[in-house]
Amino acid sequence: MTRAVSVGLGERAYEVLIGPGLLDRAGERIRPFLKRGRTAVVSDETVWGLHGARLTAALAAAGIAAEPVIVSPGEQTKSWEGLSDVCDRLLARNLDRGDLIVAFGGGVVGDLAGFAAAIYKRGVDFVQIPTTLLAQVDSSVGGKTAIDTPRGKNLIGAFHQPRLVLADLDVLATLPDREMRCGYAEVIKYGFLGDFGFFEWLEANGPAVLAREPAALSHAVARSVEMKAEIVAEDEKEAGRRALLNLGHTFGHALEAEAGFGEVLLHGEAVGAGCALAYRFSAAQGLCSAQDAARAGAAIAAAGLPTTLAEAVRSPPRADRLVGHMAQDKKAEGGRLTFILARALGEAFTARDVSSAAVRDFLISEGALP
Ligand code: NAD
Ligand code: GLY
């Protein structure tokens, strides 16, 4: 069964289709958005090797020629060099303003191809075909596109909404278990930030989601996308409520920066640990109960995700360095740190006046070096 979730953004509204077998029908779904029978497909070597032939055949069946633009897998591709390379290859293929780019891969490909689409010839349309759980429940929806720089993640980018998102649950069959767990961190984040019922459902059904049982996976992706779509429709440019989606991300970004943005700690793992830390920090500040913080941590740990500094990074980090990474965060304003904190499970809020000294003390209590 295909589920459809609308992202209600007026003339830029679009649908997120979720279900099995969508890749094989991608051509007929994408055709209405094309002015001529060709499209550039940005993908990474791994995804293209596993699923590229099926997508090419599906596009061909609808009379669409696919021009592949294949990049190296991994976060390092989301860089100025990676962006320049993709734009250059689009130019070499004479992609016109009326043409469309397909982003076929995980969040790295989606963010990179989406940003290229935002700036290529001052902007072309694009379609997201997310192939990781993380990309299906988060990065492919909402129009945030970006690259990293040595000074931090996602610091250069644009809001550019896709015309359509095709989340084919079947492609997740080839996703490594570790990447499934990373996506699951973003799924449980929705339960934490605004839907206690969904959190409880995940406590019971998390193993089925991680095992890719079709009904559980479909519900988890659809509920996550529904929540994201509702928030994005209300606050597209993150003037307010959309910031809630960053639950776990301020701690998480600092851990990722400390671990060097690589294989040691993947983004979703950092978000998992970041959510656990955000709940414990909330409890330490008297904002939520210690029981809720413990229950949040237990649910994250049950999915095999890290929940502590020691599990997230190899050697004990220095508290000041972590706070320094946080100050680089896009959400930091005027020396005060912005965090998404919690009053309860399913009830997060934005705290804009968090003192760095309180965060530092908390990190030391968590095992960071003074
Ligand atoms: P990723 O794109 O690096 O994919 C993870 C790995 O899985 C890669 O090696 C990839 O080749 C492989 N892969 C992808 N699909 C596969 C499949 N079906 N089968 C087998 N292997 C597959 O990582 P990700 O976790 O999808 O995305 C992380 C990125 O997303 C980060 O850069 C993060 O900043 C970004 N992000 C963006 C947003 C947003 O709103 N734009 C939200 C969350 C995360
Ligand atoms: N992943 C956070 C957002 O889309 O706003």
CSV table of C-alpha atoms and ligand atoms in Angstrom, one decimal:
chain,number,residue,atom,x,y,z
A,1,MET,CA,0.0,0.0,0.0
A,2,THR,CA,1.3,3.5,-0.9
A,3,ARG,CA,0.7,6.2,1.6
A,4,ALA,CA,0.7,9.9,0.6
A,5,VAL,CA,1.6,12.7,2.9
A,6,SER,CA,1.2,16.3,1.6
A,7,VAL,CA,3.6,19.0,2.6
A,8,GLY,CA,1.3,22.0,2.5
A,9,LEU,CA,3.4,24.9,1.2
A,10,GLY,CA,0.9,26.6,-1.1
A,11,GLU,CA,2.2,26.8,-4.7
A,12,ARG,CA,5.3,24.8,-3.6
A,13,ALA,CA,3.3,22.0,-2.0
A,14,TYR,CA,4.3,18.5,-2.8
A,15,GLU,CA,3.6,14.9,-1.9
A,16,VAL,CA,5.7,12.4,-0.1
A,17,LEU,CA,4.8,8.9,-1.3
A,18,ILE,CA,5.7,6.1,1.0
A,19,GLY,CA,5.4,2.4,0.2
A,20,PRO,CA,7.0,-0.7,-1.4
A,21,GLY,CA,7.8,-0.8,-5.2
A,22,LEU,CA,7.8,2.9,-5.8
A,23,LEU,CA,11.2,2.8,-7.5
A,24,ASP,CA,9.8,0.6,-10.3
A,25,ARG,CA,7.1,3.2,-10.9
A,26,ALA,CA,9.4,6.3,-10.6
A,27,GLY,CA,9.1,7.1,-14.3
A,28,GLU,CA,5.4,7.6,-14.3
A,29,ARG,CA,5.5,9.6,-11.1
A,30,ILE,CA,8.3,11.9,-12.3
A,31,ARG,CA,7.1,12.3,-15.9
A,32,PRO,CA,4.5,15.1,-15.1
A,33,PHE,CA,7.3,17.3,-13.7
A,34,LEU,CA,9.5,17.1,-16.8
A,35,LYS,CA,9.4,19.4,-19.8
A,36,ARG,CA,11.4,16.9,-21.9
A,37,GLY,CA,12.4,13.3,-21.7
A,38,ARG,CA,15.6,13.5,-19.7
A,39,THR,CA,16.7,14.0,-16.2
A,40,ALA,CA,20.0,14.1,-14.3
A,41,VAL,CA,20.2,11.5,-11.5
A,42,VAL,CA,22.7,12.4,-8.7
A,43,SER,CA,23.5,9.3,-6.7
A,44,ASP,CA,26.4,7.7,-4.9
A,45,GLU,CA,28.4,4.7,-6.1
A,46,THR,CA,26.9,2.4,-3.5
A,47,VAL,CA,23.3,3.2,-4.2
A,48,TRP,CA,23.8,3.4,-7.9
A,49,GLY,CA,25.5,0.0,-7.9
A,50,LEU,CA,22.6,-1.6,-5.9
A,51,HIS,CA,19.6,0.1,-7.4
A,52,GLY,CA,20.6,2.3,-10.4
A,53,ALA,CA,19.6,-0.2,-13.0
A,54,ARG,CA,16.1,-0.5,-11.6
A,55,LEU,CA,15.7,3.3,-11.5
A,56,THR,CA,17.1,3.7,-15.0
A,57,ALA,CA,14.7,1.0,-16.3
A,58,ALA,CA,11.7,2.6,-14.6
A,59,LEU,CA,12.6,6.0,-16.1
A,60,ALA,CA,13.2,4.5,-19.5
A,61,ALA,CA,9.8,2.8,-19.3
A,62,ALA,CA,8.2,6.3,-19.1
A,63,GLY,CA,10.4,7.6,-21.9
A,64,ILE,CA,12.9,9.4,-19.7
A,65,ALA,CA,16.6,9.1,-20.3
A,66,ALA,CA,18.6,9.2,-17.1
A,67,GLU,CA,22.0,11.0,-17.1
A,68,PRO,CA,23.8,9.6,-14.0
A,69,VAL,CA,26.0,11.9,-12.0
A,70,ILE,CA,27.6,9.5,-9.5
A,71,VAL,CA,29.6,10.7,-6.5
A,72,SER,CA,31.6,9.0,-3.8
A,73,PRO,CA,29.6,7.9,-0.8
A,74,GLY,CA,30.1,9.6,2.5
A,75,GLU,CA,29.9,12.9,4.3
A,76,GLN,CA,33.1,14.2,2.8
A,77,THR,CA,31.3,14.5,-0.6
A,78,LYS,CA,29.0,17.2,0.9
A,79,SER,CA,31.7,19.8,0.4
A,80,TRP,CA,32.6,22.8,-1.8
A,81,GLU,CA,34.6,20.4,-4.0
A,82,GLY,CA,31.7,17.9,-4.2
A,83,LEU,CA,29.3,20.7,-5.0
A,84,SER,CA,31.6,22.1,-7.7
A,85,ASP,CA,32.0,18.7,-9.2
A,86,VAL,CA,28.3,18.0,-9.4
A,87,CYS,CA,27.5,21.4,-10.9
A,88,ASP,CA,30.3,21.0,-13.4
A,89,ARG,CA,29.0,17.7,-14.5
A,90,LEU,CA,25.4,19.0,-14.8
A,91,LEU,CA,26.8,21.8,-17.0
A,92,ALA,CA,28.7,19.3,-19.1
A,93,ARG,CA,25.5,17.5,-19.7
A,94,ASN,CA,23.8,20.7,-20.8
A,95,LEU,CA,21.1,20.4,-18.2
A,96,ASP,CA,18.7,23.3,-18.7
A,97,ARG,CA,16.7,25.4,-16.3
A,98,GLY,CA,13.6,23.5,-17.4
A,99,ASP,CA,15.2,20.2,-16.6
A,100,LEU,CA,14.9,18.4,-13.3
A,101,ILE,CA,17.5,16.7,-11.0
A,102,VAL,CA,16.7,13.5,-9.2
A,103,ALA,CA,18.5,13.0,-5.9
A,104,PHE,CA,18.8,9.3,-5.4
A,105,GLY,CA,20.5,8.3,-2.2
A,106,GLY,CA,20.8,9.1,1.5
A,107,GLY,CA,20.9,12.4,3.2
A,108,VAL,CA,24.4,13.2,1.8
A,109,VAL,CA,23.2,12.9,-1.8
A,110,GLY,CA,19.9,14.6,-1.0
A,111,ASP,CA,21.5,17.6,0.6
A,112,LEU,CA,24.2,17.9,-2.0
A,113,ALA,CA,22.0,17.4,-5.1
A,114,GLY,CA,19.3,19.6,-3.5
A,115,PHE,CA,21.8,22.4,-3.0
A,116,ALA,CA,23.1,22.0,-6.5
A,117,ALA,CA,19.5,22.2,-7.8
A,118,ALA,CA,18.9,25.4,-5.7
A,119,ILE,CA,21.8,27.2,-7.3
A,120,TYR,CA,22.3,25.6,-10.7
A,121,LYS,CA,21.4,28.2,-13.3
A,122,ARG,CA,19.7,30.1,-10.4
A,123,GLY,CA,17.5,27.1,-9.5
A,124,VAL,CA,16.1,24.0,-11.1
A,125,ASP,CA,13.4,21.6,-9.9
A,126,PHE,CA,14.4,18.4,-8.1
A,127,VAL,CA,12.8,15.2,-6.9
A,128,GLN,CA,14.0,13.2,-3.9
A,129,ILE,CA,14.2,9.4,-3.9
A,130,PRO,CA,15.6,8.8,-0.5
A,131,THR,CA,17.3,5.4,0.1
A,132,THR,CA,18.2,5.5,3.8
A,133,LEU,CA,15.7,5.4,6.6
A,134,LEU,CA,17.2,8.7,7.8
A,135,ALA,CA,16.6,10.4,4.5
A,136,GLN,CA,13.1,9.0,4.2
A,137,VAL,CA,11.9,10.2,7.6
A,138,ASP,CA,13.9,13.5,7.7
A,139,SER,CA,16.3,14.9,5.2
A,140,SER,CA,14.3,14.4,2.0
A,141,VAL,CA,11.3,16.3,3.4
A,142,GLY,CA,11.3,20.0,4.2
A,143,GLY,CA,13.7,21.5,1.6
A,144,LYS,CA,16.8,22.0,3.7
A,145,THR,CA,19.8,21.6,1.5
A,146,ALA,CA,23.5,22.1,2.4
A,147,ILE,CA,27.1,21.3,2.3
A,148,ASP,CA,29.7,21.2,5.1
A,149,THR,CA,32.8,23.3,5.5
A,150,PRO,CA,35.8,22.7,7.7
A,151,ARG,CA,34.2,25.1,10.2
A,152,GLY,CA,31.1,23.0,10.6
A,153,LYS,CA,28.2,20.9,9.2
A,154,ASN,CA,25.5,22.3,6.9
A,155,LEU,CA,26.8,25.9,7.3
A,156,ILE,CA,26.4,26.7,3.6
A,157,GLY,CA,23.0,25.9,2.0
A,158,ALA,CA,19.6,27.0,0.9
A,159,PHE,CA,15.9,26.2,1.4
A,160,HIS,CA,14.8,24.5,-1.8
A,161,GLN,CA,11.7,22.3,-1.7
A,162,PRO,CA,11.6,19.2,-3.9
A,163,ARG,CA,8.6,18.7,-6.3
A,164,LEU,CA,8.0,15.2,-5.1
A,165,VAL,CA,9.5,12.6,-2.7
A,166,LEU,CA,9.4,8.9,-3.4
A,167,ALA,CA,10.2,6.9,-0.3
A,168,ASP,CA,10.4,3.3,-1.5
A,169,LEU,CA,10.5,1.0,1.6
A,170,ASP,CA,11.9,-1.9,-0.4
A,171,VAL,CA,15.3,-0.1,-1.1
A,172,LEU,CA,15.9,-0.2,2.7
A,173,ALA,CA,16.4,-4.0,2.4
A,174,THR,CA,20.0,-3.4,1.3
A,175,LEU,CA,20.7,-0.8,4.0
A,176,PRO,CA,23.3,-1.9,6.5
A,177,ASP,CA,21.9,-2.4,10.0
A,178,ARG,CA,24.1,0.4,11.4
A,179,GLU,CA,22.4,2.8,9.0
A,180,MET,CA,19.0,1.5,9.9
A,181,ARG,CA,19.8,2.4,13.6
A,182,CYS,CA,20.9,5.9,12.5
A,183,GLY,CA,17.6,6.5,10.8
A,184,TYR,CA,15.8,5.1,13.8
A,185,ALA,CA,17.3,7.9,15.9
A,186,GLU,CA,15.4,10.4,13.8
A,187,VAL,CA,12.2,8.3,14.0
A,188,ILE,CA,12.2,8.2,17.8
A,189,LYS,CA,13.1,11.9,17.8
A,190,TYR,CA,9.5,12.6,16.5
A,191,GLY,CA,8.1,10.6,19.5
A,192,PHE,CA,10.3,12.6,21.9
A,193,LEU,CA,9.5,16.0,20.5
A,194,GLY,CA,5.7,15.8,20.1
A,195,ASP,CA,3.9,12.5,20.1
A,196,PHE,CA,4.0,10.4,23.3
A,197,GLY,CA,1.7,7.8,21.7
A,198,PHE,CA,4.2,7.3,18.9
A,199,PHE,CA,7.0,7.1,21.4
A,200,GLU,CA,5.2,4.3,23.3
A,201,TRP,CA,4.4,2.6,20.0
A,202,LEU,CA,8.1,2.6,19.2
A,203,GLU,CA,9.0,1.2,22.6
A,204,ALA,CA,6.9,-1.8,21.7
A,205,ASN,CA,7.6,-1.9,17.9
A,206,GLY,CA,11.1,-0.6,17.6
A,207,PRO,CA,12.6,-4.1,17.0
A,208,ALA,CA,10.1,-4.7,14.2
A,209,VAL,CA,11.0,-1.4,12.6
A,210,LEU,CA,14.7,-2.1,12.8
A,211,ALA,CA,14.0,-5.6,11.3
A,212,ARG,CA,12.2,-3.9,8.4
A,213,GLU,CA,8.9,-5.7,9.0
A,214,PRO,CA,6.7,-4.0,6.3
A,215,ALA,CA,3.8,-2.9,8.4
A,216,ALA,CA,5.9,-1.5,11.2
A,217,LEU,CA,8.3,0.2,8.9
A,218,SER,CA,5.5,1.7,6.9
A,219,HIS,CA,3.9,3.1,10.0
A,220,ALA,CA,7.1,4.5,11.4
A,221,VAL,CA,8.1,6.2,8.2
A,222,ALA,CA,4.6,7.6,7.5
A,223,ARG,CA,4.1,8.9,11.1
A,224,SER,CA,7.5,10.5,11.0
A,225,VAL,CA,6.9,12.2,7.7
A,226,GLU,CA,3.4,13.3,8.8
A,227,MET,CA,4.9,15.1,11.8
A,228,LYS,CA,7.7,16.6,9.8
A,229,ALA,CA,5.3,17.8,7.0
A,230,GLU,CA,3.0,19.4,9.5
A,231,ILE,CA,5.9,21.3,11.2
A,232,VAL,CA,7.4,22.4,7.9
A,233,ALA,CA,4.1,23.6,6.5
A,234,GLU,CA,3.7,25.8,9.6
A,235,ASP,CA,7.3,27.1,9.8
A,236,GLU,CA,9.2,26.5,6.6
A,237,LYS,CA,12.2,28.7,7.3
A,238,GLU,CA,12.6,27.7,11.0
A,239,ALA,CA,11.5,30.9,12.5
A,240,GLY,CA,10.0,29.0,15.4
A,241,ARG,CA,8.5,25.5,15.7
A,242,ARG,CA,10.7,23.8,13.1
A,243,ALA,CA,13.6,24.2,15.5
A,244,LEU,CA,12.1,21.4,17.5
A,245,LEU,CA,13.3,19.0,14.8
A,246,ASN,CA,16.8,19.8,16.1
A,247,LEU,CA,16.2,17.9,19.3
A,248,GLY,CA,19.4,16.1,20.1
A,249,HIS,CA,21.3,18.0,17.4
A,250,THR,CA,23.2,20.6,19.4
A,251,PHE,CA,24.8,17.9,21.6
A,252,GLY,CA,25.0,15.6,18.6
A,253,HIS,CA,26.8,18.1,16.3
A,254,ALA,CA,29.3,18.7,19.0
A,255,LEU,CA,30.0,15.0,19.3
A,256,GLU,CA,30.2,14.6,15.6
A,257,ALA,CA,32.7,17.5,15.4
A,258,GLU,CA,34.7,15.9,18.2
A,259,ALA,CA,34.7,12.5,16.4
A,260,GLY,CA,35.7,14.1,13.1
A,261,PHE,CA,32.5,13.6,11.0
A,262,GLY,CA,33.4,10.1,10.0
A,263,GLU,CA,32.9,6.4,10.5
A,264,VAL,CA,33.6,6.7,14.3
A,265,LEU,CA,30.3,8.4,14.9
A,266,LEU,CA,27.6,8.6,12.2
A,267,HIS,CA,25.1,11.5,12.2
A,268,GLY,CA,22.2,9.4,13.4
A,269,GLU,CA,24.3,7.9,16.2
A,270,ALA,CA,25.2,11.4,17.3
A,271,VAL,CA,21.5,12.4,17.2
A,272,GLY,CA,20.7,9.3,19.4
A,273,ALA,CA,23.3,10.2,22.0
A,274,GLY,CA,22.3,13.9,21.6
A,275,CYS,CA,18.7,13.1,22.5
A,276,ALA,CA,19.7,11.1,25.5
A,277,LEU,CA,21.9,14.0,26.7
A,278,ALA,CA,19.2,16.6,26.0
A,279,TYR,CA,16.8,14.6,28.2
A,280,ARG,CA,19.4,14.2,31.0
A,281,PHE,CA,20.3,17.9,30.7
A,282,SER,CA,16.6,18.8,30.9
A,283,ALA,CA,16.3,16.6,34.1
A,284,ALA,CA,19.5,18.2,35.5
A,285,GLN,CA,17.9,21.6,35.0
A,286,GLY,CA,14.7,20.5,36.7
A,287,LEU,CA,12.7,20.7,33.5
A,288,CYS,CA,11.6,17.1,33.2
A,289,SER,CA,11.6,14.1,35.5
A,290,ALA,CA,14.6,11.8,35.9
A,291,GLN,CA,12.3,8.9,35.1
A,292,ASP,CA,11.5,10.4,31.7
A,293,ALA,CA,15.1,11.0,31.0
A,294,ALA,CA,15.9,7.4,32.0
A,295,ARG,CA,13.1,6.1,29.8
A,296,ALA,CA,14.3,8.1,26.9
A,297,GLY,CA,17.8,6.8,27.3
A,298,ALA,CA,16.6,3.2,27.6
A,299,ALA,CA,14.6,3.5,24.4
A,300,ILE,CA,17.6,4.8,22.5
A,301,ALA,CA,19.9,2.2,24.0
A,302,ALA,CA,17.4,-0.5,23.1
A,303,ALA,CA,17.9,0.4,19.4
A,304,GLY,CA,21.7,-0.2,19.8
A,305,LEU,CA,22.5,3.6,19.7
A,306,PRO,CA,24.9,5.4,21.9
A,307,THR,CA,23.5,7.3,24.9
A,308,THR,CA,26.7,8.6,26.7
A,309,LEU,CA,29.8,10.6,25.8
A,310,ALA,CA,31.9,7.4,26.5
A,311,GLU,CA,29.8,5.4,24.0
A,312,ALA,CA,29.8,8.2,21.4
A,313,VAL,CA,33.5,9.2,21.2
A,314,ARG,CA,36.6,7.2,21.8
A,315,SER,CA,38.5,9.2,24.4
A,316,PRO,CA,36.9,11.5,27.0
A,317,PRO,CA,36.3,14.9,25.3
A,318,ARG,CA,37.1,18.2,26.9
A,319,ALA,CA,33.9,20.0,28.0
A,320,ASP,CA,35.2,23.4,26.7
A,321,ARG,CA,35.8,21.9,23.3
A,322,LEU,CA,32.3,20.5,23.1
A,323,VAL,CA,30.8,23.8,24.2
A,324,GLY,CA,33.1,25.5,21.6
A,325,HIS,CA,31.6,23.3,18.9
A,326,MET,CA,28.1,24.2,20.1
A,327,ALA,CA,28.9,27.9,19.9
A,328,GLN,CA,29.6,27.3,16.1
A,329,ASP,CA,26.1,25.9,15.8
A,330,LYS,CA,23.8,27.9,13.4
A,331,LYS,CA,21.3,28.2,16.3
A,332,ALA,CA,23.8,29.9,18.7
A,333,GLU,CA,22.9,33.6,19.0
A,334,GLY,CA,24.9,36.3,20.8
A,335,GLY,CA,26.9,33.9,22.9
A,336,ARG,CA,23.8,32.2,24.4
A,337,LEU,CA,23.3,28.6,23.3
A,338,THR,CA,20.0,27.4,21.9
A,339,PHE,CA,18.9,23.9,22.8
A,340,ILE,CA,15.8,21.9,22.3
A,341,LEU,CA,14.9,20.6,25.8
A,342,ALA,CA,12.1,18.6,27.1
A,343,ARG,CA,9.4,18.9,29.8
A,344,ALA,CA,8.3,15.3,29.3
A,345,LEU,CA,8.4,12.5,26.8
A,346,GLY,CA,6.5,13.9,23.7
A,347,GLU,CA,6.9,17.5,24.9
A,348,ALA,CA,10.0,19.4,23.7
A,349,PHE,CA,10.5,23.1,23.5
A,350,THR,CA,13.1,25.6,22.4
A,351,ALA,CA,15.3,27.1,25.1
A,352,ARG,CA,17.2,30.1,23.8
A,353,ASP,CA,18.9,31.3,26.9
A,354,VAL,CA,21.0,28.4,28.0
A,355,SER,CA,24.2,29.4,29.7
A,356,SER,CA,27.3,27.7,28.4
A,357,ALA,CA,28.5,27.3,32.1
A,358,ALA,CA,25.5,25.2,32.9
A,359,VAL,CA,26.2,23.0,29.8
A,360,ARG,CA,29.9,22.8,30.7
A,361,ASP,CA,29.1,21.6,34.2
A,362,PHE,CA,26.6,19.1,32.9
A,363,LEU,CA,29.1,17.7,30.4
A,364,ILE,CA,31.7,17.3,33.2
A,365,SER,CA,29.0,15.4,35.2
A,366,GLU,CA,28.6,13.2,32.1
A,367,GLY,CA,32.4,12.4,32.1
A,368,ALA,CA,33.9,15.1,30.0
A,369,LEU,CA,37.2,16.5,31.1
A,370,PRO,CA,37.1,19.9,32.8
B,1,NAD,P1,24.4,8.9,3.7
B,1,NAD,O1,23.7,9.6,2.6
B,1,NAD,O2,25.9,9.0,3.8
B,1,NAD,O3,24.1,7.3,3.5
B,1,NAD,C1,24.7,6.4,4.4
B,1,NAD,C2,25.4,5.3,3.7
B,1,NAD,O4,24.4,4.4,3.2
B,1,NAD,C3,26.2,5.7,2.5
B,1,NAD,O5,27.4,5.0,2.4
B,1,NAD,C4,25.3,5.3,1.3
B,1,NAD,O6,26.0,5.0,0.2
B,1,NAD,C5,24.6,4.1,1.9
B,1,NAD,N1,23.3,3.8,1.3
B,1,NAD,C6,22.3,4.6,1.1
B,1,NAD,N2,21.2,4.0,0.7
B,1,NAD,C7,21.5,2.7,0.7
B,1,NAD,C8,20.7,1.5,0.5
B,1,NAD,N3,19.4,1.6,0.2
B,1,NAD,N4,21.4,0.3,0.6
B,1,NAD,C9,22.7,0.3,0.9
B,1,NAD,N5,23.4,1.3,1.2
B,1,NAD,C10,22.8,2.5,1.1
B,1,NAD,O7,23.8,9.2,5.1
B,1,NAD,P2,22.4,9.5,5.7
B,1,NAD,O8,22.4,9.0,7.1
B,1,NAD,O9,21.3,9.1,4.8
B,1,NAD,O10,22.3,11.1,5.7
B,1,NAD,C11,23.2,11.8,6.5
B,1,NAD,C12,23.2,13.3,6.0
B,1,NAD,O11,21.9,13.8,6.0
B,1,NAD,C13,24.1,14.2,6.8
B,1,NAD,O12,24.9,14.9,6.0
B,1,NAD,C14,23.1,15.1,7.5
B,1,NAD,O13,23.6,16.4,7.7
B,1,NAD,C15,22.0,15.1,6.5
B,1,NAD,N6,20.7,15.5,7.1
B,1,NAD,C16,20.0,16.5,6.4
B,1,NAD,C17,18.7,16.8,6.9
B,1,NAD,C18,17.9,17.8,6.2
B,1,NAD,O14,16.9,18.2,6.7
B,1,NAD,N7,18.3,18.2,5.0
B,1,NAD,C19,18.2,16.1,8.0
B,1,NAD,C20,18.9,15.1,8.6
B,1,NAD,C21,20.2,14.8,8.1
B,2,GLY,N1,16.3,18.1,10.2
B,2,GLY,C1,15.8,19.3,10.7
B,2,GLY,C2,15.0,20.1,9.8
B,2,GLY,O1,14.7,19.7,8.7
B,2,GLY,O2,14.5,21.2,10.1
